Short mmCIF file of N, CA and C and ligand atoms in Angstrom, two decimals:
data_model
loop_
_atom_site.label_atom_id
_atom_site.label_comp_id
_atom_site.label_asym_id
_atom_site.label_seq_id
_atom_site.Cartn_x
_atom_site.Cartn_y
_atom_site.Cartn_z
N UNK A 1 40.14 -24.38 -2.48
CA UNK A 1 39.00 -25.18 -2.92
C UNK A 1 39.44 -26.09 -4.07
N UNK A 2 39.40 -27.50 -3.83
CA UNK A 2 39.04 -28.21 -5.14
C UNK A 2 38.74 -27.92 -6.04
N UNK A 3 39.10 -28.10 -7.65
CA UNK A 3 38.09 -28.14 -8.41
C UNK A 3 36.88 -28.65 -8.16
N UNK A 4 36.74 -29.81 -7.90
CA UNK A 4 35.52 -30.28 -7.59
C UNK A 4 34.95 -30.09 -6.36
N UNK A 5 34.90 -29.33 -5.74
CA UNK A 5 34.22 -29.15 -4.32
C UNK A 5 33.15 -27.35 -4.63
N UNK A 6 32.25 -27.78 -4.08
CA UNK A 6 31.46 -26.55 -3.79
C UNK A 6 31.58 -26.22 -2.95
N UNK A 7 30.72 -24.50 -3.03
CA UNK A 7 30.36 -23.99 -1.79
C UNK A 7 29.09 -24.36 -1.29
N UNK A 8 28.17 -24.79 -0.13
CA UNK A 8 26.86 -24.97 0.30
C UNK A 8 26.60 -23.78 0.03
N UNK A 9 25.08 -23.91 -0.43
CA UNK A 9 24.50 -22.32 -0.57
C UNK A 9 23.60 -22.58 0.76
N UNK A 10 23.97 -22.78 1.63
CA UNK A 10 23.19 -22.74 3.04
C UNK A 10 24.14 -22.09 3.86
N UNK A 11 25.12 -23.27 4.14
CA UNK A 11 25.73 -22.62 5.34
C UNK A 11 27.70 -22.19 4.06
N UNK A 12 27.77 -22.21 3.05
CA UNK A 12 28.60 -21.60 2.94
C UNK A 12 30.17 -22.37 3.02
N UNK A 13 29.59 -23.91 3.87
CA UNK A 13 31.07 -24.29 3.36
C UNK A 13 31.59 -25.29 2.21
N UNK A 14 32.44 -25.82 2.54
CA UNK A 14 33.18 -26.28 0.96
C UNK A 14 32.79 -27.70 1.11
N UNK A 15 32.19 -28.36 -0.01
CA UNK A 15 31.86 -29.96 0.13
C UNK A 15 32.06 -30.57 -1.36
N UNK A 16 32.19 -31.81 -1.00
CA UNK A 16 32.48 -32.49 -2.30
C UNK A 16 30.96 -32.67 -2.41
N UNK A 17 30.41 -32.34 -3.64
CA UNK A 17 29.33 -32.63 -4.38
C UNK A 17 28.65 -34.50 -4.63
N UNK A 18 28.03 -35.12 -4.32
CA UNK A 18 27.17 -36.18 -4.75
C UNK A 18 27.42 -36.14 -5.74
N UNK A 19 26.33 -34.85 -6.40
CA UNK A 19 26.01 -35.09 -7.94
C UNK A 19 26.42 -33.86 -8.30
N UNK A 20 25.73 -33.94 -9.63
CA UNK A 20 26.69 -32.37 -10.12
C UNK A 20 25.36 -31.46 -10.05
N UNK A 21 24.08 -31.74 -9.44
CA UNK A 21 23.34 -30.87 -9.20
C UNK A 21 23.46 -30.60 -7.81
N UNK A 22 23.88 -31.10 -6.51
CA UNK A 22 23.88 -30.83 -5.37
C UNK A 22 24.30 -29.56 -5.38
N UNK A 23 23.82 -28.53 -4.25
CA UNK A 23 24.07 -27.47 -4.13
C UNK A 23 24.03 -27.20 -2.39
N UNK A 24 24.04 -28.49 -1.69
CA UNK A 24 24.06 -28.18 -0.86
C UNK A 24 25.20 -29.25 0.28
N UNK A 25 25.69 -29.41 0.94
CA UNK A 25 26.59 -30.04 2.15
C UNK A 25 26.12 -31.04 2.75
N UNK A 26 24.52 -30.96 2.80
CA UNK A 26 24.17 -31.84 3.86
C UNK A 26 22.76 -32.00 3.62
N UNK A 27 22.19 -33.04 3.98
CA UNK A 27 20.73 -33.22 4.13
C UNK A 27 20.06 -31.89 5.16
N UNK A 28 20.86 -31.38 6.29
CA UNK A 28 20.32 -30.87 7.45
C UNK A 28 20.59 -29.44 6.34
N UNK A 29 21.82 -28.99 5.60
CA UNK A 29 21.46 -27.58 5.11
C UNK A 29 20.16 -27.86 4.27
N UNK A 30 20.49 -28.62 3.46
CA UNK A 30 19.12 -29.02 2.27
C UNK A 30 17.83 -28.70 2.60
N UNK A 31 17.45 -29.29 4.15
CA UNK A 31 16.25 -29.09 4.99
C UNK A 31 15.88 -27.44 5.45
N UNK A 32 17.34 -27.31 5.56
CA UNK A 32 17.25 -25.72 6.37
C UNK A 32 16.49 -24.52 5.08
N UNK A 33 17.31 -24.59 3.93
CA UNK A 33 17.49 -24.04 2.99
C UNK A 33 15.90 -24.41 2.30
N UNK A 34 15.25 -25.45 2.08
CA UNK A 34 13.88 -25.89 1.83
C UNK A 34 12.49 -25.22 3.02
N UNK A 35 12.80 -24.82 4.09
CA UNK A 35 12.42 -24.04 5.24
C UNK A 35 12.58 -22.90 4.90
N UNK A 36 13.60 -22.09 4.80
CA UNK A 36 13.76 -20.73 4.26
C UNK A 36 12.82 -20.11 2.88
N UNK A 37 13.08 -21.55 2.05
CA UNK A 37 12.55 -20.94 0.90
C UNK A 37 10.51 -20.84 1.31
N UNK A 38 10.17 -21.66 1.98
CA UNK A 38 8.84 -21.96 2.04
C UNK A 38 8.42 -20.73 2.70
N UNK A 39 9.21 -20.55 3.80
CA UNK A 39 9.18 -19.10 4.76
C UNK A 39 9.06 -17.45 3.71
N UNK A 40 9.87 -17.71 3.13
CA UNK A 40 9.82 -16.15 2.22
C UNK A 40 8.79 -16.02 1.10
N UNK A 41 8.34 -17.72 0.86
CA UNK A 41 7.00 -17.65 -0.06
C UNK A 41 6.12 -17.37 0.28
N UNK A 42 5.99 -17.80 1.97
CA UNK A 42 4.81 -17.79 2.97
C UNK A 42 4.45 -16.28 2.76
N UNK A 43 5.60 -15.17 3.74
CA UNK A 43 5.90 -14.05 3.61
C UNK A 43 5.51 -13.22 2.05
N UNK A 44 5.78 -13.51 1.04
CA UNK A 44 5.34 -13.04 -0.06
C UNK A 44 3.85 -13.39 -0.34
N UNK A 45 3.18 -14.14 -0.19
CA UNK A 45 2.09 -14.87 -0.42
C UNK A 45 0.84 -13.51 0.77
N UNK A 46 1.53 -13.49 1.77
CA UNK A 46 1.04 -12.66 3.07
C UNK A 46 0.96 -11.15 2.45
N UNK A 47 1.87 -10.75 2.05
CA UNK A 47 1.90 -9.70 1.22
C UNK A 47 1.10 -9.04 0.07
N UNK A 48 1.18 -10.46 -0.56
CA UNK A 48 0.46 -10.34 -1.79
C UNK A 48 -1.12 -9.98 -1.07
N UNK A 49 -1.66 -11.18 -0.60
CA UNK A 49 -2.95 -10.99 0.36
C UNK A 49 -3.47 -9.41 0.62
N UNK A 50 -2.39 -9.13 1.28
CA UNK A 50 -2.38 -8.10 2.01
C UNK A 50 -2.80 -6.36 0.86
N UNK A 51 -1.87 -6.59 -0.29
CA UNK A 51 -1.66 -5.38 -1.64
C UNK A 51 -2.97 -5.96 -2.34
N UNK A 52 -3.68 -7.25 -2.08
CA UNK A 52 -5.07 -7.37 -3.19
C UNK A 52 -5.52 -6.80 -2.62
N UNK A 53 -5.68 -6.67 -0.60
CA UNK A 53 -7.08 -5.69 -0.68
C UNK A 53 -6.91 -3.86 -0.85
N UNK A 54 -5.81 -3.43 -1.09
CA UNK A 54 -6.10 -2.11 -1.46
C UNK A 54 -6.73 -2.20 -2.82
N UNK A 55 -8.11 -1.71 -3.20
CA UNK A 55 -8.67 -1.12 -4.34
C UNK A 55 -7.42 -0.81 -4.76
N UNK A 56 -7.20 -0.71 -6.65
CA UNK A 56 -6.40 -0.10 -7.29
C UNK A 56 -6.86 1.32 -7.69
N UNK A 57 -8.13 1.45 -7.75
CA UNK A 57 -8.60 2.70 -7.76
C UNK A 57 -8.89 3.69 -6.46
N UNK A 58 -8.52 3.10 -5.02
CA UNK A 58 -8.31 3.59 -3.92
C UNK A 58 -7.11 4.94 -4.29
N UNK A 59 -7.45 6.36 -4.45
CA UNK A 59 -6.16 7.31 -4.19
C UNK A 59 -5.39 7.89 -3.35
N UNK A 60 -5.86 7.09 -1.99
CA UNK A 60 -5.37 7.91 -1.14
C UNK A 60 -4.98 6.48 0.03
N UNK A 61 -4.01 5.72 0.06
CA UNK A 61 -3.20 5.09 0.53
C UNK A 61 -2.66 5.27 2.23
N UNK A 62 -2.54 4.38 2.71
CA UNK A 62 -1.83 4.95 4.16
C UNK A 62 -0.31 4.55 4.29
N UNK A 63 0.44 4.68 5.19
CA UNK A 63 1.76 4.45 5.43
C UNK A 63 2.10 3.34 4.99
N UNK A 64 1.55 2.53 6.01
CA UNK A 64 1.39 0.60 5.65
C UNK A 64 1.47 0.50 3.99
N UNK A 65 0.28 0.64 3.80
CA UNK A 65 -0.30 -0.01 2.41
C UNK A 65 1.50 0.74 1.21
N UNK A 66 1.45 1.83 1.47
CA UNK A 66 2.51 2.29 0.74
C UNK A 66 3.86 1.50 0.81
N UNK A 67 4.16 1.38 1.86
CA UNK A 67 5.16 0.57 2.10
C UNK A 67 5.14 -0.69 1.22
N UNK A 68 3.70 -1.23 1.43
CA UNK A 68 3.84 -2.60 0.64
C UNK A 68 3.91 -2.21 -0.70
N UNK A 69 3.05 -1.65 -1.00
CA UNK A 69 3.14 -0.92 -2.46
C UNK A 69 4.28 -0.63 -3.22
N UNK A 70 5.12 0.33 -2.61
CA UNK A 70 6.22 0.65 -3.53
C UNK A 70 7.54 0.04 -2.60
N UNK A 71 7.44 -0.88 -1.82
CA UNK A 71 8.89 -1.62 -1.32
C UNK A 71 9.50 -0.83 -0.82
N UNK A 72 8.80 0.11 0.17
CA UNK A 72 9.70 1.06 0.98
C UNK A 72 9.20 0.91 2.25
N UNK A 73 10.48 0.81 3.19
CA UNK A 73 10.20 0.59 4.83
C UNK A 73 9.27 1.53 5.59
N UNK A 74 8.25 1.12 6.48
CA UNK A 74 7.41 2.37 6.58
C UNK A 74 7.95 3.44 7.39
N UNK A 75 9.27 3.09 8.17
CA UNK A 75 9.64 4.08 8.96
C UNK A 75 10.03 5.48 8.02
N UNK A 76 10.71 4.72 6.99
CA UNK A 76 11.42 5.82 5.88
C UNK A 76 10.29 6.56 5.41
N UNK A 77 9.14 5.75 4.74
CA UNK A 77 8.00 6.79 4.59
C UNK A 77 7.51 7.66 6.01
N UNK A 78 7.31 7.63 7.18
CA UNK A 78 6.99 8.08 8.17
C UNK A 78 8.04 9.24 8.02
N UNK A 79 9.16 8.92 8.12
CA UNK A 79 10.15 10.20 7.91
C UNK A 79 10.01 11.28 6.97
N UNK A 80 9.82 10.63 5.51
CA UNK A 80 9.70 11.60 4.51
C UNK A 80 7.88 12.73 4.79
N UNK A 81 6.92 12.20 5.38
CA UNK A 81 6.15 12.42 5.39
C UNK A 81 6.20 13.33 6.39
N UNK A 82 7.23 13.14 7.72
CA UNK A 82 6.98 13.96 8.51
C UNK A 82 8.28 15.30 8.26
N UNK A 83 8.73 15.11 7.64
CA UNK A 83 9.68 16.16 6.81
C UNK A 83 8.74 16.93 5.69
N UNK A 84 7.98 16.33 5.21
CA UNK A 84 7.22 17.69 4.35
C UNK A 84 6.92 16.91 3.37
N UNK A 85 8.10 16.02 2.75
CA UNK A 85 9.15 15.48 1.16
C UNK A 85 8.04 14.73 0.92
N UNK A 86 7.03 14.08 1.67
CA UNK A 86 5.77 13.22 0.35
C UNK A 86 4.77 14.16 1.54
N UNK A 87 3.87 14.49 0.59
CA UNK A 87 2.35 15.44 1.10
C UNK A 87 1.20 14.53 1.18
N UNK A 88 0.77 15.04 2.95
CA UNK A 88 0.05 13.86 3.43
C UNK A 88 -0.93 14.62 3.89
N UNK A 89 -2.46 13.51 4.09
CA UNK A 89 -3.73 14.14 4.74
C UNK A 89 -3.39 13.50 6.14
N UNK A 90 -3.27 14.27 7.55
CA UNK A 90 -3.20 13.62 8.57
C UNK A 90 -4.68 14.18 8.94
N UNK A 91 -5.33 12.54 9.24
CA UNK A 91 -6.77 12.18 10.09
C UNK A 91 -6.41 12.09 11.30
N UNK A 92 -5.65 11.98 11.51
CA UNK A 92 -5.48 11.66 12.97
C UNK A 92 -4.34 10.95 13.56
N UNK A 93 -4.11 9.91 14.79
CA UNK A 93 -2.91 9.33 15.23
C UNK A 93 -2.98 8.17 14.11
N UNK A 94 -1.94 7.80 13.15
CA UNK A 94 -1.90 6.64 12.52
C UNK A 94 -2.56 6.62 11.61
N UNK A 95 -3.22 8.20 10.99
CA UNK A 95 -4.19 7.96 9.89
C UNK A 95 -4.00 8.62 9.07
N UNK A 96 -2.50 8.78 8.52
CA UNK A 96 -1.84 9.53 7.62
C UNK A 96 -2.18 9.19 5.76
N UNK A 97 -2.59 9.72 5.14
CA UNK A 97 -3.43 9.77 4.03
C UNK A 97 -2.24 10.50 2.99
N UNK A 98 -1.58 9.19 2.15
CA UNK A 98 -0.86 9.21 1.04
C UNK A 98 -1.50 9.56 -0.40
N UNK A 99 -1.76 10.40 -1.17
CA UNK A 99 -2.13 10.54 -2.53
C UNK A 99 -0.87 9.73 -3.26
N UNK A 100 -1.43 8.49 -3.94
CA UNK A 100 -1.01 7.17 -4.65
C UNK A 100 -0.36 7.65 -5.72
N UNK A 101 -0.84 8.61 -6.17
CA UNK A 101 -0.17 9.58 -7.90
C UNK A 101 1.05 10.31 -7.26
N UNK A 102 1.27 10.78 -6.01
CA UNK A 102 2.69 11.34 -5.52
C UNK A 102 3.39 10.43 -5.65
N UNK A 103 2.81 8.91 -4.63
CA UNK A 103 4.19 8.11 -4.67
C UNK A 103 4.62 7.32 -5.81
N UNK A 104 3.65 7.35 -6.64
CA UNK A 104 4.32 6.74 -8.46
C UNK A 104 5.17 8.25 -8.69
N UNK A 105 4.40 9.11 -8.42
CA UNK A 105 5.93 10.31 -9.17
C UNK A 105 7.03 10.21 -8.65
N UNK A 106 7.19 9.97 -7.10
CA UNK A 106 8.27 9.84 -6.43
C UNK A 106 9.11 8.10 -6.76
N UNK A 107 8.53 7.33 -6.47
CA UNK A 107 9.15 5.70 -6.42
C UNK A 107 8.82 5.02 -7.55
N UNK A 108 8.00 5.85 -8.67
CA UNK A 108 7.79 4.87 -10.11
C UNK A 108 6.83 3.78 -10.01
N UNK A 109 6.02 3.03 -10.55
CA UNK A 109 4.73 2.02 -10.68
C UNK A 109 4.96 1.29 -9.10
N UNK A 110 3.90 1.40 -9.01
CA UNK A 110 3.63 0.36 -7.53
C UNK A 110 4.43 -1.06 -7.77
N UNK A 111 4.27 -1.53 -7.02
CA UNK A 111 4.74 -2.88 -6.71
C UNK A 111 4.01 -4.09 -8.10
N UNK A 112 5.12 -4.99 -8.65
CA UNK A 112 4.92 -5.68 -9.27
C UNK A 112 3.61 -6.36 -9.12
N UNK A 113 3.75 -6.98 -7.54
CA UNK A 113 2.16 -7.91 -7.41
C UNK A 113 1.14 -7.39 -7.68
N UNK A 114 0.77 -6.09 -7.89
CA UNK A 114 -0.23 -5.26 -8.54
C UNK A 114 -0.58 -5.10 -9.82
N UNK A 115 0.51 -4.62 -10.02
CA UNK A 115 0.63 -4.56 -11.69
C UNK A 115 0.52 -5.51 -12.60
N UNK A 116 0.49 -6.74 -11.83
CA UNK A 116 -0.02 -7.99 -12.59
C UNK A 116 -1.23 -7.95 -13.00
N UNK A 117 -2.01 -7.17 -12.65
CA UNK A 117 -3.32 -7.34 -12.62
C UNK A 117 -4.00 -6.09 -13.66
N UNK A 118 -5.34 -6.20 -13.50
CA UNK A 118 -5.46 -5.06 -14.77
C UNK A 118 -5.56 -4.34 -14.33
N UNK A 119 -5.06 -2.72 -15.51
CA UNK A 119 -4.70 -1.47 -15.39
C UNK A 119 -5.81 -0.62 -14.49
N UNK A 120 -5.52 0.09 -13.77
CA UNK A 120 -6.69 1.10 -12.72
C UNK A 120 -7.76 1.44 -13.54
N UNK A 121 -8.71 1.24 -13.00
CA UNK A 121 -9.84 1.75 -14.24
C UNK A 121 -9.74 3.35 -14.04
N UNK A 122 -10.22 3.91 -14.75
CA UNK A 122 -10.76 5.40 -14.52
C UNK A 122 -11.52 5.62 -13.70
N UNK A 123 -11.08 6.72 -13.12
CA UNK A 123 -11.64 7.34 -11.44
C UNK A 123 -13.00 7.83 -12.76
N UNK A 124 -14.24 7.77 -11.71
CA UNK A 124 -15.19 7.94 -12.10
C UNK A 124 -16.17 7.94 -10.71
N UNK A 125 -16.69 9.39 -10.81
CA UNK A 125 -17.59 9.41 -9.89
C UNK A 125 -18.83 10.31 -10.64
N UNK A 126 -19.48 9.90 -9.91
CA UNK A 126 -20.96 11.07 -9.75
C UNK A 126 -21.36 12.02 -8.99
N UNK A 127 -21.49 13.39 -9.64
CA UNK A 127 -22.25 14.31 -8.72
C UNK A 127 -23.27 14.01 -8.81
N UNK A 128 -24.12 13.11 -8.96
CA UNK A 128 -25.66 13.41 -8.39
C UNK A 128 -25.78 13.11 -6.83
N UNK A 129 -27.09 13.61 -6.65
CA UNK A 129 -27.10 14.05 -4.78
C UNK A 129 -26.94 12.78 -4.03
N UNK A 130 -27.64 11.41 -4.83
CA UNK A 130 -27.58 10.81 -3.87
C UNK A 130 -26.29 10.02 -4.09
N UNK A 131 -25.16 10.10 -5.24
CA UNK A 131 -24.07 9.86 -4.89
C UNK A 131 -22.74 10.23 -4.20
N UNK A 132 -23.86 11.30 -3.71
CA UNK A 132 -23.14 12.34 -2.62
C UNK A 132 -23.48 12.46 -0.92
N UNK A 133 -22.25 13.15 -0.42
CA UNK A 133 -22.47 13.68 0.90
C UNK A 133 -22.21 14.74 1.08
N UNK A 134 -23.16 15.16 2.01
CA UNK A 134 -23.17 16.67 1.83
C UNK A 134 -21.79 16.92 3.06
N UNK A 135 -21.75 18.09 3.12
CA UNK A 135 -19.97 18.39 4.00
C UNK A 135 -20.69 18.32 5.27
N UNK A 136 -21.61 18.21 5.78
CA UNK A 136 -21.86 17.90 7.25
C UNK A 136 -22.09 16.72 7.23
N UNK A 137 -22.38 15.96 6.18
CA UNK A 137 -22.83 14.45 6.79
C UNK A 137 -21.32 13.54 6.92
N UNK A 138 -20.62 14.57 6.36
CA UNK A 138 -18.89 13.66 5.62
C UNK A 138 -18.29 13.79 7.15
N UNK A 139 -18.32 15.38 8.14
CA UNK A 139 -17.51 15.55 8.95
C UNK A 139 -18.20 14.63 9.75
N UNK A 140 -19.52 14.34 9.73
CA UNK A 140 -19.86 13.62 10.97
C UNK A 140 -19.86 12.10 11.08
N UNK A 141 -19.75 11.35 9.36
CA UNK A 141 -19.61 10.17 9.20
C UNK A 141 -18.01 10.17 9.45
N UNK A 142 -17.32 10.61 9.40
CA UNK A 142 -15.70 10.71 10.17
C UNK A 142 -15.36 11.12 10.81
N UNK A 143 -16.00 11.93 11.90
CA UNK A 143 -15.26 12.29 12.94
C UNK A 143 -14.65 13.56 12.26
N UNK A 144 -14.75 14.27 11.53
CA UNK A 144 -13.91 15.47 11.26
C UNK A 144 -14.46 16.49 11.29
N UNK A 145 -13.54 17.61 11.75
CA UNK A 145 -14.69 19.03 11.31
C UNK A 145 -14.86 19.01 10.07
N UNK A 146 -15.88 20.27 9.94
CA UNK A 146 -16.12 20.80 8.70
C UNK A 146 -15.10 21.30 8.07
N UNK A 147 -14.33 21.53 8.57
CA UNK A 147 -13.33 22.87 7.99
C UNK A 147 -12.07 22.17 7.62
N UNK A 148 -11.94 20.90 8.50
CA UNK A 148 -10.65 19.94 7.59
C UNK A 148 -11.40 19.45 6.37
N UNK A 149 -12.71 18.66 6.36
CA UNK A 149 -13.19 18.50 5.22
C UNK A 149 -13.25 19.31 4.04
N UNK A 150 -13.23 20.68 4.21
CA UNK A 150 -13.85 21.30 3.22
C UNK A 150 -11.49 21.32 2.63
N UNK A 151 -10.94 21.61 4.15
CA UNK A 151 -9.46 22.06 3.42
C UNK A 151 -8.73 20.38 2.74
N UNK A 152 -9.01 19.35 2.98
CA UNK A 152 -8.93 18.04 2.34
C UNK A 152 -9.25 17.96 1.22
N UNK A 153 -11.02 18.71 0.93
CA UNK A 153 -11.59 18.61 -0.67
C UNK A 153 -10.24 19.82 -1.42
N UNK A 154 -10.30 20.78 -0.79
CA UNK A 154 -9.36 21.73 -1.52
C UNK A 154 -7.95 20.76 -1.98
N UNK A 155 -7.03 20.27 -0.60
CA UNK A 155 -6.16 19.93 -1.31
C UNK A 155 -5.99 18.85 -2.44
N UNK A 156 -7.10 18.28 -2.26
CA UNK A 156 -7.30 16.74 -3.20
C UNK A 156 -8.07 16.87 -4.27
N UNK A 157 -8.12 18.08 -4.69
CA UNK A 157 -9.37 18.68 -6.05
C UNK A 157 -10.43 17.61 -6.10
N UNK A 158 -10.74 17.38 -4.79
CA UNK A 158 -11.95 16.34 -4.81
C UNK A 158 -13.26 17.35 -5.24
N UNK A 159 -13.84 17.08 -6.34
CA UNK A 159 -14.97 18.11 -6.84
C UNK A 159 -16.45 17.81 -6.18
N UNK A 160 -17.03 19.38 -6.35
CA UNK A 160 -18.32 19.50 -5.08
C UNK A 160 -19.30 20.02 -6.45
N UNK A 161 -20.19 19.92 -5.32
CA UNK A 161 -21.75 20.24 -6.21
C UNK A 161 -22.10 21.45 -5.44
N UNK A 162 -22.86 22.38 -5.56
CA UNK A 162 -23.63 23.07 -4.29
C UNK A 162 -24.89 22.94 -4.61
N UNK A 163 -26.24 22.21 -4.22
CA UNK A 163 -27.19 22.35 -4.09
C UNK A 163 -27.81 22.81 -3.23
N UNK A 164 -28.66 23.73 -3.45
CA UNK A 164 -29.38 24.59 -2.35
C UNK A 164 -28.25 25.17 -1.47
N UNK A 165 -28.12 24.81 -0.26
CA UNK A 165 -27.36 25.58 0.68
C UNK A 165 -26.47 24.84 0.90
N UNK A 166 -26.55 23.88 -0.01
CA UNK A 166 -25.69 23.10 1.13
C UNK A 166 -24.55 22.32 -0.56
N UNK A 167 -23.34 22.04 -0.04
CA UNK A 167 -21.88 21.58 -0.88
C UNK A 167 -22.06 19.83 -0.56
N UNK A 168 -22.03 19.27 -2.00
CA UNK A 168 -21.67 17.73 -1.70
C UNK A 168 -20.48 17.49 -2.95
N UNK A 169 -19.79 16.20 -1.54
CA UNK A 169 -18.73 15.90 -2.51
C UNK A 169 -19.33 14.30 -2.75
N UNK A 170 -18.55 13.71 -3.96
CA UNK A 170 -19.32 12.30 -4.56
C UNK A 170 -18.31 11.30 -3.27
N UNK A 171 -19.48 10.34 -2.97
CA UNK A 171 -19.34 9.52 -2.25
C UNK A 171 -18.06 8.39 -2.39
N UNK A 172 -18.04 8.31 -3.60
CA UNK A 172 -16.44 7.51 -3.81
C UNK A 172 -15.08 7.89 -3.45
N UNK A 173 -15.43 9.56 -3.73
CA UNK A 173 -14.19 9.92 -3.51
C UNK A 173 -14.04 10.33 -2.05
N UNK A 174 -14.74 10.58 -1.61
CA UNK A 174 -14.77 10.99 -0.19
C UNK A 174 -14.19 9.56 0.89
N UNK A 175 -14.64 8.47 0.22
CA UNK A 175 -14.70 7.20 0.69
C UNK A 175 -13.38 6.89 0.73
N UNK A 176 -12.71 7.00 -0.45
CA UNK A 176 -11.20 7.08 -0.98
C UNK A 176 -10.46 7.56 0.00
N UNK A 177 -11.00 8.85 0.30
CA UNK A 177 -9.99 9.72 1.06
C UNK A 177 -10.20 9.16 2.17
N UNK A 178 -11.45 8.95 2.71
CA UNK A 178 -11.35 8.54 4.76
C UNK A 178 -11.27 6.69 4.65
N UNK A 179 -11.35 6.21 3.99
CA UNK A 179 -11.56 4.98 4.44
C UNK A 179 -9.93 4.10 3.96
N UNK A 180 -9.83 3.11 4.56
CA UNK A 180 -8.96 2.10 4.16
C UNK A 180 -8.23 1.75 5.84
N UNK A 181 -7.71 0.77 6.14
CA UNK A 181 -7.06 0.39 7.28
C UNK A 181 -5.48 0.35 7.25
N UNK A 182 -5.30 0.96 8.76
CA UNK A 182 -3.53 0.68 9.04
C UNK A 182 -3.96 -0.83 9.12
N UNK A 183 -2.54 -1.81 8.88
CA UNK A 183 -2.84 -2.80 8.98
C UNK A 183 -1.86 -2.46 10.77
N UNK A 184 -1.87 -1.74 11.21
CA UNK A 184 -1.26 -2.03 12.86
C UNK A 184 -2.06 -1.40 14.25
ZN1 ZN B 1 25.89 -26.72 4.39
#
């Protein structure tokens, strides 16, 4: 190489420079390389989209959303999850239920594009009745038995009331736990 010759940061080969800002070989890398960059903004921009709509106070995350979250491929989470190594609520086919406080213990603060934003408020719910569901209205507004519901509240110290005969858990958190979308 010349002293004076660069490398294209496109395609990599050696060119005599225009100017001393050129960084590229050719009008056609220049173009290529101006395409790429718009493409991975696009892609980040899609992303971003994508990490605003998880609630930050949402605790219970799915594969997807995690992935975007902490910059890990979802197959690798699918693996660790189905190995034991991150502890999951499985709803069903594709409705694998991440507790958000594991994967900061495991992978450290979520994803930057989040953290831009302000800090999680405090989980805050209400036991009063009508900010509640009672454990039959929860299995039947989801499709679940009673008996995963009640072993879900156990594992997720999601807290209950018992009035009269009947156990309610607060509607936020319950919401937390069954609701949110695979994005696939
Ligand atoms: Zn080039």
């Amino acid at each position: 190489m010349k002293r004076s010759d660069k490398q294209c940061l496109n395609c990599g080969k050696e060119f005599l420079p225009k100017t001393v800002t050129s960084v590229y070989c050719s009008h056609v890398c220049s173009k290529k390389a101006y395409k790429q960059k718009m493409k991975q903004l696009k892609n980040e921009a899609e992303i971003k989209a994508l990490v605003d709509k998880i609630p930050q106070n949402r605790a219970f995350i799915s594969v997807p959303e995690a992935g975007m979250l902490f910059g890990i491929a979802k197959k690798t989470l699918y693996r660790l999850v189905e190995k034991g190594k991150i502890p999951s609520v499985n709803l069903g086919t594709r409705l694998i239920r991440i507790d958000r406080r594991v994967m900061e213990e495991m992978f450290g603060p979520a994803s930057i594009l989040q953290q831009a934003e302000s800090p999680p408020k405090k989980k805050l719910y209400s036991l009063e009745k009508e900010d509640c569901y009672s454990i039959g209205e929860i299995a039947q507004r989801f499709q679940i038995s009673e008996g995963s519901v009640y072993s879900h509240i156990r594992k997720y110290s999601i807290p209950t009331r018992q009035i009269g005969k009947h156990v309610y858990a607060p509607k936020s958190e319950i919401d937390n736990l069954y609701n949110g979308n695979d994005f696939i």
